Amino acid sequence: MTEDKKSCLQEYKLEQDNELRFEVETKGEKVYLTLKSGLAEIFGTELVKGKTYEFTSGAKVAVYTWQGCTIEVKGKTDVIYTAKETPMIIYSNCHAALEIMRSECENDNKRGPIAMVVGPQDVGKSTLCKILLNYAVRMGRRPVYVDLDVGQGSISIPGTVGAIVIERPASIDEGFSQEAPLVYNYGYKSPSGNSKLFSMVMDQLALTVKERLEVNKKTRHSGVIINTCGWIKGDGYRQLLHAGHTFEVDVVLVLDQERLYNELVRDMPNNVKIVFLQKSGGVVELSKSARTENRDQRIREYFYGTLKNQLYPHSFDLKWSEIKLFKIGAPPLPDSCLPHGMKPMDHLTKVVSIIPSPGILHHLLAVSFAEKEDEDIIYSHVAGFVCVSNVDTERQTITLLSPQPKPLPNNVLVLSDLQFMDSH
């Protein structure tokens, strides 16, 4: 059953292993969902019976029930239907297998399983990660979530890689708690922007995650779930192999592409389990413009929050003399001009000091924890991000949009390739 532009109040009775899927695309539209009876969940987070959940434009929702339930939906949806065939039992089996591995590691006091989710764009990798993390937390675990999808940036903003310890299930409307994330600045919306820099940043993240696993016993036994981007050919595939090696993964879950599955079976070590999974029928393919809009919305939420949790950023001026501004990457030199011992690719990760100019207007700047002005900048995690809203060359000042007031945690700022046009 598919109903387009369905409005007013509707009640849906779902049988066991059914999923109610709907999308809210119309701007300004709100849809309210209430579980009236039975048990149901959204991407692994249980719904509270009788509580009303609100969804706004851009929401793509799948309400799943193991035993059957009654759902009330109020408002106008662009698409809504009941799916009787879902991959949820297969995903649940993946969780059960990971849980067996966790229990064995707990008994032997070893590091828990490290699972990496891979596949092309728009097959539900982020959703599968959320389901596996929610199920793990509901079993009393504290897994680490690692996000390598720089185009989406679910832990911080696009253009970053990061990790966070998951201590409680994601809320239906706000997702996982964003307290104390570990974030590294990469500065491009795709790993292809600077593949050498991406590898270096990923290696540093892996090193820090391994160190943190050693500190906390419960997290060590719970293991890691890694989300990856949809670039799976050529250099993208090599980056997946590199990620598997550097994070020392035990399990790779391949969504929707048998060719990728077979390549990984061929190229990954024999001790790594490669599992092929089908994607959910509710996955929506995004256009390039929708992907760009989602990226902009993610950055906007970083500064201004969401409709339910609004934030009020600060704007202030800093003198050029008060900051140290850098960018990563320099123009390539001909091989004949390279200094002795320097490799042709080294210019991609060269840290260059720059003077503020109108060219950095609307660009994001990472506030780095780096103390030195050399490679420290690449390997240091960041305190957060600011956006350049004005550059005054006469007064030699720069105006920044910032989540917090002056002073900044550090005066070392790193230019990102990503931009944000502030419409507020």
Coordinates of C-alpha atoms in Angstrom, one line a residue:
M1 CA 0.0 0.0 0.0
T2 CA 1.5 3.4 -1.0
E3 CA -0.3 6.6 -0.3
D4 CA 1.0 9.9 -1.6
K5 CA 0.4 13.2 0.2
K6 CA -1.6 11.4 2.9
S7 CA -2.9 13.9 5.5
C8 CA -5.0 14.1 8.7
L9 CA -5.1 11.2 11.1
Q10 CA -4.4 7.6 10.2
E11 CA -4.0 4.5 12.3
Y12 CA -1.8 1.6 11.0
K13 CA -1.9 -1.9 12.4
L14 CA 1.4 -3.7 11.8
E15 CA 1.9 -7.4 12.0
Q16 CA 5.1 -8.9 13.3
D17 CA 8.3 -8.2 11.3
N18 CA 6.5 -5.3 9.5
E19 CA 7.8 -1.8 9.0
L20 CA 5.9 1.4 8.5
R21 CA 8.0 3.7 6.3
F22 CA 7.3 7.4 5.6
E23 CA 9.0 10.5 4.3
V24 CA 8.3 14.2 5.1
E25 CA 9.7 16.3 2.3
T26 CA 7.4 19.3 2.2
K27 CA 9.1 22.3 3.8
G28 CA 7.4 23.5 7.0
E29 CA 5.3 20.3 7.3
K30 CA 5.2 18.4 10.6
V31 CA 4.1 14.8 11.2
Y32 CA 3.3 13.4 14.6
L33 CA 3.6 9.7 15.4
T34 CA 2.3 7.8 18.5
L35 CA 2.6 4.2 19.5
K36 CA -0.9 3.2 20.6
S37 CA -0.3 -0.5 21.5
G38 CA 2.4 -3.2 21.1
L39 CA 6.1 -2.7 20.8
A40 CA 8.0 -0.8 18.1
E41 CA 11.4 0.8 17.4
I42 CA 12.9 3.3 15.0
F43 CA 16.5 2.3 13.9
G44 CA 17.0 0.3 17.1
T45 CA 15.6 2.9 19.5
E46 CA 12.4 1.8 21.3
L47 CA 9.3 3.9 21.1
V48 CA 7.6 4.8 24.4
K49 CA 3.9 3.8 24.3
G50 CA 1.6 6.8 24.3
K51 CA 4.4 9.4 23.7
T52 CA 4.0 11.5 20.6
Y53 CA 7.1 12.0 18.4
E54 CA 7.4 15.0 16.0
F55 CA 9.1 14.8 12.6
T56 CA 9.8 17.8 10.3
S57 CA 10.7 18.2 6.6
G58 CA 13.7 16.0 5.5
A59 CA 12.7 13.1 7.9
K60 CA 12.8 9.6 6.5
V61 CA 11.4 7.2 9.1
A62 CA 11.0 3.4 9.4
V63 CA 9.0 2.1 12.4
Y64 CA 9.7 -1.6 12.9
T65 CA 7.9 -4.1 15.1
W66 CA 9.0 -7.6 16.1
Q67 CA 5.6 -8.6 17.5
G68 CA 3.0 -6.3 16.0
C69 CA 1.7 -2.9 17.0
T70 CA -0.7 -0.1 16.3
I71 CA 0.7 3.3 15.2
E72 CA -1.1 6.6 14.9
V73 CA 0.2 9.1 12.3
K74 CA -1.1 12.7 12.2
G75 CA 0.0 15.2 9.5
K76 CA 0.9 15.2 5.8
T77 CA 3.5 12.7 4.6
D78 CA 4.9 12.7 1.1
V79 CA 5.0 8.9 1.0
I80 CA 3.8 6.3 3.6
Y81 CA 3.4 2.6 3.3
T82 CA 3.7 -0.7 5.2
A83 CA 6.6 -3.0 4.2
K84 CA 6.2 -6.7 4.9
E85 CA 9.7 -7.7 3.8
T86 CA 12.5 -6.1 5.7
P87 CA 16.2 -7.0 6.4
M88 CA 15.8 -6.4 10.2
I89 CA 16.0 -10.0 11.2
I90 CA 19.3 -10.3 9.3
Y91 CA 20.6 -7.1 10.9
S92 CA 19.5 -8.5 14.3
N93 CA 21.5 -11.7 13.6
C94 CA 24.6 -9.5 12.9
H95 CA 24.1 -7.9 16.3
A96 CA 23.7 -11.3 17.9
A97 CA 27.0 -12.5 16.3
L98 CA 28.8 -9.4 17.5
E99 CA 27.3 -9.9 21.0
I100 CA 28.7 -13.4 21.1
M101 CA 32.1 -12.1 20.2
R102 CA 31.8 -9.4 22.9
S103 CA 31.0 -12.0 25.5
E104 CA 34.0 -14.1 24.6
C105 CA 36.2 -11.1 24.7
E106 CA 34.8 -10.2 28.1
N107 CA 35.6 -13.7 29.4
D108 CA 39.2 -13.5 28.0
N109 CA 39.6 -9.8 28.9
K110 CA 40.4 -9.0 25.2
R111 CA 39.4 -6.1 22.9
G112 CA 35.9 -6.5 21.6
P113 CA 35.0 -6.9 17.9
I114 CA 35.7 -4.0 15.5
A115 CA 33.1 -4.0 12.7
M116 CA 33.2 -1.8 9.6
V117 CA 30.1 -1.1 7.5
V118 CA 30.9 -0.5 3.8
G119 CA 29.0 -0.1 0.5
P120 CA 28.1 2.4 -2.2
Q121 CA 26.2 5.6 -1.6
D122 CA 22.6 5.5 -0.4
V123 CA 22.4 1.9 0.8
G124 CA 21.8 2.6 4.5
K125 CA 25.3 2.3 6.0
S126 CA 24.7 5.1 8.7
T127 CA 21.3 3.5 9.5
L128 CA 22.8 0.0 10.0
C129 CA 25.5 1.5 12.3
K130 CA 22.8 3.3 14.3
I131 CA 20.8 0.0 14.7
L132 CA 23.9 -2.0 15.7
L133 CA 25.0 0.7 18.2
N134 CA 21.5 1.0 19.7
Y135 CA 21.2 -2.8 20.1
A136 CA 24.6 -2.9 21.8
V137 CA 23.8 -0.2 24.2
R138 CA 20.4 -1.8 25.1
M139 CA 22.5 -4.9 26.1
G140 CA 24.5 -2.8 28.5
R141 CA 27.5 -2.3 26.3
R142 CA 29.4 1.0 25.6
P143 CA 30.7 0.7 22.0
V144 CA 32.8 3.3 20.2
Y145 CA 31.2 4.8 17.1
V146 CA 33.8 5.9 14.4
D147 CA 32.6 8.0 11.5
L148 CA 34.8 8.1 8.4
D149 CA 32.1 9.5 6.1
V150 CA 33.5 13.0 5.6
G151 CA 30.6 13.9 3.2
Q152 CA 28.0 13.5 6.0
G153 CA 29.8 14.2 9.3
S154 CA 27.3 12.6 11.8
I155 CA 29.6 13.1 14.8
S156 CA 30.7 16.7 14.0
I157 CA 30.3 18.6 10.7
P158 CA 31.1 17.4 7.1
G159 CA 34.8 17.5 6.4
T160 CA 35.8 15.7 9.6
V161 CA 36.4 12.2 11.0
G162 CA 35.6 11.4 14.6
A163 CA 34.7 8.9 17.3
I164 CA 32.4 8.9 20.3
V165 CA 31.6 6.5 23.1
I166 CA 27.9 5.5 22.9
E167 CA 26.4 5.2 26.4
R168 CA 22.7 5.4 25.7
P169 CA 20.3 4.7 22.8
A170 CA 19.9 7.5 20.3
S171 CA 16.9 9.8 20.9
I172 CA 14.3 9.5 18.1
D173 CA 14.6 13.2 17.1
E174 CA 18.2 14.3 18.1
G175 CA 20.2 11.1 17.5
F176 CA 23.1 10.1 19.7
S177 CA 24.4 12.3 22.5
Q178 CA 27.2 14.5 21.2
E179 CA 29.0 14.9 24.5
A180 CA 32.8 14.8 24.4
P181 CA 33.4 13.6 20.8
L182 CA 36.9 13.1 19.4
V183 CA 37.1 15.0 16.1
Y184 CA 39.9 15.5 13.6
N185 CA 39.7 18.1 10.9
Y186 CA 40.2 16.9 7.3
G187 CA 38.7 19.9 5.5
Y188 CA 37.2 18.4 2.3
K189 CA 33.8 16.9 1.5
S190 CA 35.3 13.7 -0.1
P191 CA 38.4 11.6 0.6
S192 CA 39.4 12.3 -3.0
G193 CA 40.0 16.0 -2.1
N194 CA 43.3 15.1 -0.5
S195 CA 43.7 11.3 -0.2
K196 CA 47.1 11.4 1.5
L197 CA 45.9 13.8 4.2
F198 CA 42.8 11.6 4.6
S199 CA 45.0 8.6 5.3
M200 CA 47.1 10.5 7.8
V201 CA 44.0 11.8 9.7
M202 CA 42.4 8.4 9.7
D203 CA 45.6 6.8 11.0
Q204 CA 45.7 9.3 13.9
L205 CA 42.1 8.7 14.7
A206 CA 42.7 4.9 14.8
L207 CA 45.7 5.3 17.1
T208 CA 43.7 7.4 19.5
V209 CA 40.7 5.1 19.5
K210 CA 43.0 2.1 20.3
E211 CA 44.5 4.0 23.2
R212 CA 41.1 4.9 24.6
L213 CA 39.9 1.3 24.3
E214 CA 42.8 0.3 26.6
V215 CA 41.7 2.8 29.3
N216 CA 38.1 1.7 29.8
K217 CA 37.4 -2.0 30.3
K218 CA 33.7 -1.9 29.5
T219 CA 34.3 0.0 26.2
R220 CA 37.2 -2.3 25.3
H221 CA 35.0 -5.3 25.5
S222 CA 32.2 -3.6 23.6
G223 CA 34.3 -2.9 20.6
V224 CA 33.9 -0.5 17.7
I225 CA 31.4 0.2 14.9
I226 CA 32.9 2.1 11.9
N227 CA 30.8 3.9 9.3
T228 CA 32.5 4.6 5.9
C229 CA 31.7 6.8 2.9
G230 CA 30.2 5.6 -0.4
W231 CA 33.4 6.0 -2.5
I232 CA 34.3 2.3 -3.2
K233 CA 36.2 2.4 -6.5
G234 CA 39.9 3.1 -7.3
D235 CA 41.4 5.2 -4.5
G236 CA 38.2 4.9 -2.6
Y237 CA 38.5 1.1 -2.4
R238 CA 42.2 1.4 -1.4
Q239 CA 41.1 3.7 1.4
L240 CA 38.6 1.0 2.6
L241 CA 41.4 -1.5 2.7
H242 CA 43.6 1.0 4.5
A243 CA 40.9 1.7 7.1
G244 CA 40.4 -2.1 7.6
H245 CA 44.2 -2.4 8.2
T246 CA 44.7 0.6 10.4
F247 CA 41.7 -0.1 12.7
E248 CA 42.5 -3.8 12.7
V249 CA 38.9 -4.7 11.9
D250 CA 37.5 -8.2 12.7
V251 CA 34.2 -8.0 10.7
V252 CA 33.3 -6.1 7.5
L253 CA 29.6 -5.8 6.7
V254 CA 29.1 -5.2 3.0
L255 CA 25.7 -3.6 2.0
D256 CA 24.1 -4.3 -1.4
Q257 CA 27.1 -4.8 -3.7
E258 CA 28.4 -8.3 -4.4
R259 CA 31.3 -7.1 -6.4
L260 CA 32.7 -5.2 -3.5
Y261 CA 32.0 -8.2 -1.2
N262 CA 34.1 -10.5 -3.6
E263 CA 36.9 -7.9 -3.9
L264 CA 37.1 -7.7 -0.1
V265 CA 37.1 -11.5 0.3
R266 CA 40.0 -11.5 -2.1
D267 CA 42.0 -8.7 -0.5
M268 CA 41.3 -8.6 3.2
P269 CA 43.3 -10.9 5.6
N270 CA 41.8 -14.4 6.1
N271 CA 41.0 -13.8 9.8
V272 CA 38.6 -11.0 8.9
K273 CA 35.0 -12.1 8.5
I274 CA 33.3 -10.5 5.4
V275 CA 29.5 -10.6 5.5
F276 CA 27.2 -9.6 2.6
L277 CA 23.9 -7.9 3.6
Q278 CA 20.9 -6.7 1.6
K279 CA 19.9 -3.1 1.9
S280 CA 16.5 -2.0 3.2
G281 CA 13.8 -1.3 0.7
G282 CA 13.2 2.0 2.4
V283 CA 16.6 3.5 1.5
V284 CA 16.2 6.7 -0.6
E285 CA 18.7 7.7 -3.3
L286 CA 19.8 11.3 -2.9
S287 CA 20.4 13.7 -5.7
K288 CA 23.6 15.7 -5.8
S289 CA 21.7 18.9 -4.8
A290 CA 20.0 17.0 -1.9
R291 CA 23.4 15.9 -0.7
T292 CA 24.7 19.4 -0.8
E293 CA 21.6 20.7 1.0
N294 CA 22.0 18.0 3.7
R295 CA 25.7 19.1 4.2
D296 CA 24.7 22.8 4.5
Q297 CA 21.9 21.8 7.0
R298 CA 24.4 19.8 9.1
I299 CA 26.7 22.9 9.3
R300 CA 23.8 25.2 10.0
E301 CA 22.7 22.9 12.9
Y302 CA 26.2 23.0 14.3
F303 CA 25.9 26.8 14.8
Y304 CA 22.1 27.3 15.2
G305 CA 20.9 23.9 16.5
T306 CA 17.6 22.3 15.5
L307 CA 13.9 23.5 15.8
K308 CA 13.6 21.6 19.1
N309 CA 17.1 22.5 20.5
Q310 CA 18.0 25.9 19.2
L311 CA 21.5 27.3 19.7
Y312 CA 22.5 31.0 19.7
P313 CA 26.0 31.5 18.3
H314 CA 28.3 34.4 19.0
S315 CA 29.8 36.9 16.5
F316 CA 33.0 38.8 17.4
D317 CA 36.1 40.4 15.8
L318 CA 39.7 39.3 16.2
K319 CA 42.8 41.2 15.1
W320 CA 45.0 39.3 12.6
S321 CA 47.8 39.5 15.1
E322 CA 45.7 37.6 17.6
I323 CA 45.4 34.4 15.5
K324 CA 47.7 32.0 13.7
L325 CA 46.1 30.9 10.4
F326 CA 47.2 27.9 8.4
K327 CA 46.1 25.8 5.5
I328 CA 47.2 22.2 4.7
G329 CA 48.6 21.7 1.2
A330 CA 50.8 23.7 -1.1
P331 CA 51.1 24.0 -4.9
P332 CA 53.2 21.1 -6.3
L333 CA 56.8 21.6 -7.3
P334 CA 58.4 20.1 -10.4
D335 CA 60.4 16.9 -9.5
S336 CA 63.6 18.7 -10.4
C337 CA 62.9 21.4 -7.8
L338 CA 62.1 19.1 -4.9
P339 CA 64.4 19.4 -1.9
H340 CA 66.5 16.3 -1.2
G341 CA 64.5 13.6 0.4
M342 CA 61.1 15.2 -0.3
K343 CA 58.6 13.0 -2.2
P344 CA 56.3 14.3 -5.0
M345 CA 53.2 13.9 -2.8
D346 CA 54.6 15.7 0.2
H347 CA 53.1 19.1 -0.9
L348 CA 49.6 17.7 -0.2
T349 CA 50.3 17.6 3.6
K350 CA 52.6 20.6 3.9
V351 CA 51.3 23.0 6.6
V352 CA 51.4 26.6 5.2
S353 CA 51.0 29.8 7.2
I354 CA 48.6 32.3 5.5
I355 CA 47.5 35.9 6.0
P356 CA 43.7 36.5 6.2
S357 CA 42.2 37.8 3.0
P358 CA 38.8 38.2 1.4
G359 CA 39.4 34.8 -0.2
I360 CA 38.6 33.0 3.1
L361 CA 35.2 34.7 3.5
H362 CA 32.5 32.2 4.4
H363 CA 35.0 29.4 4.9
L364 CA 35.0 27.2 8.0
L365 CA 38.1 27.3 10.3
A366 CA 39.0 24.5 12.6
V367 CA 40.1 25.6 16.1
S368 CA 43.1 23.2 16.6
F369 CA 44.5 22.0 19.9
A370 CA 48.0 22.0 18.2
E371 CA 50.8 23.7 20.2
K372 CA 53.4 23.7 17.4
E373 CA 53.0 25.0 13.9
D374 CA 54.3 22.0 12.0
E375 CA 52.8 18.4 11.7
D376 CA 51.1 18.9 15.1
I377 CA 48.3 20.6 13.2
I378 CA 47.5 17.5 11.1
Y379 CA 47.7 15.1 14.1
S380 CA 45.9 17.3 16.7
H381 CA 42.1 16.9 17.3
V382 CA 40.0 20.0 17.2
A383 CA 38.0 22.0 19.8
G384 CA 35.4 23.0 17.2
F385 CA 34.8 25.2 14.3
V386 CA 34.2 28.9 13.5
C387 CA 33.0 30.5 10.2
V388 CA 34.5 33.7 8.7
S389 CA 31.7 36.2 8.2
N390 CA 33.8 39.2 7.4
V391 CA 37.4 40.2 6.6
D392 CA 38.4 43.8 7.1
T393 CA 41.7 44.4 5.3
E394 CA 42.0 48.1 6.4
R395 CA 41.5 47.4 10.1
Q396 CA 43.2 44.0 9.8
T397 CA 40.4 42.3 11.7
I398 CA 38.4 39.1 11.0
T399 CA 34.8 38.5 12.1
L400 CA 33.9 35.0 13.2
L401 CA 30.7 33.1 13.8
S402 CA 31.4 30.9 16.8
P403 CA 29.4 28.4 19.0
Q404 CA 30.9 30.1 22.1
P405 CA 32.0 33.6 23.0
K406 CA 35.6 34.9 23.1
P407 CA 38.2 33.8 23.9
L408 CA 38.7 30.9 21.5
P409 CA 40.2 27.7 23.2
N410 CA 43.3 28.2 21.0
N411 CA 44.5 30.8 18.5
V412 CA 45.7 28.2 16.0
L413 CA 43.1 28.1 13.2
V414 CA 43.1 25.8 10.1
L415 CA 41.4 26.7 6.9
S416 CA 38.8 24.2 5.6
D417 CA 37.7 23.8 2.0
L418 CA 34.0 23.8 3.2
Q419 CA 32.0 27.0 3.2
F420 CA 28.8 28.1 5.0
M421 CA 26.7 31.0 3.9
D422 CA 25.0 32.3 7.0
S423 CA 21.5 33.3 6.2
H424 CA 20.4 34.3 9.7

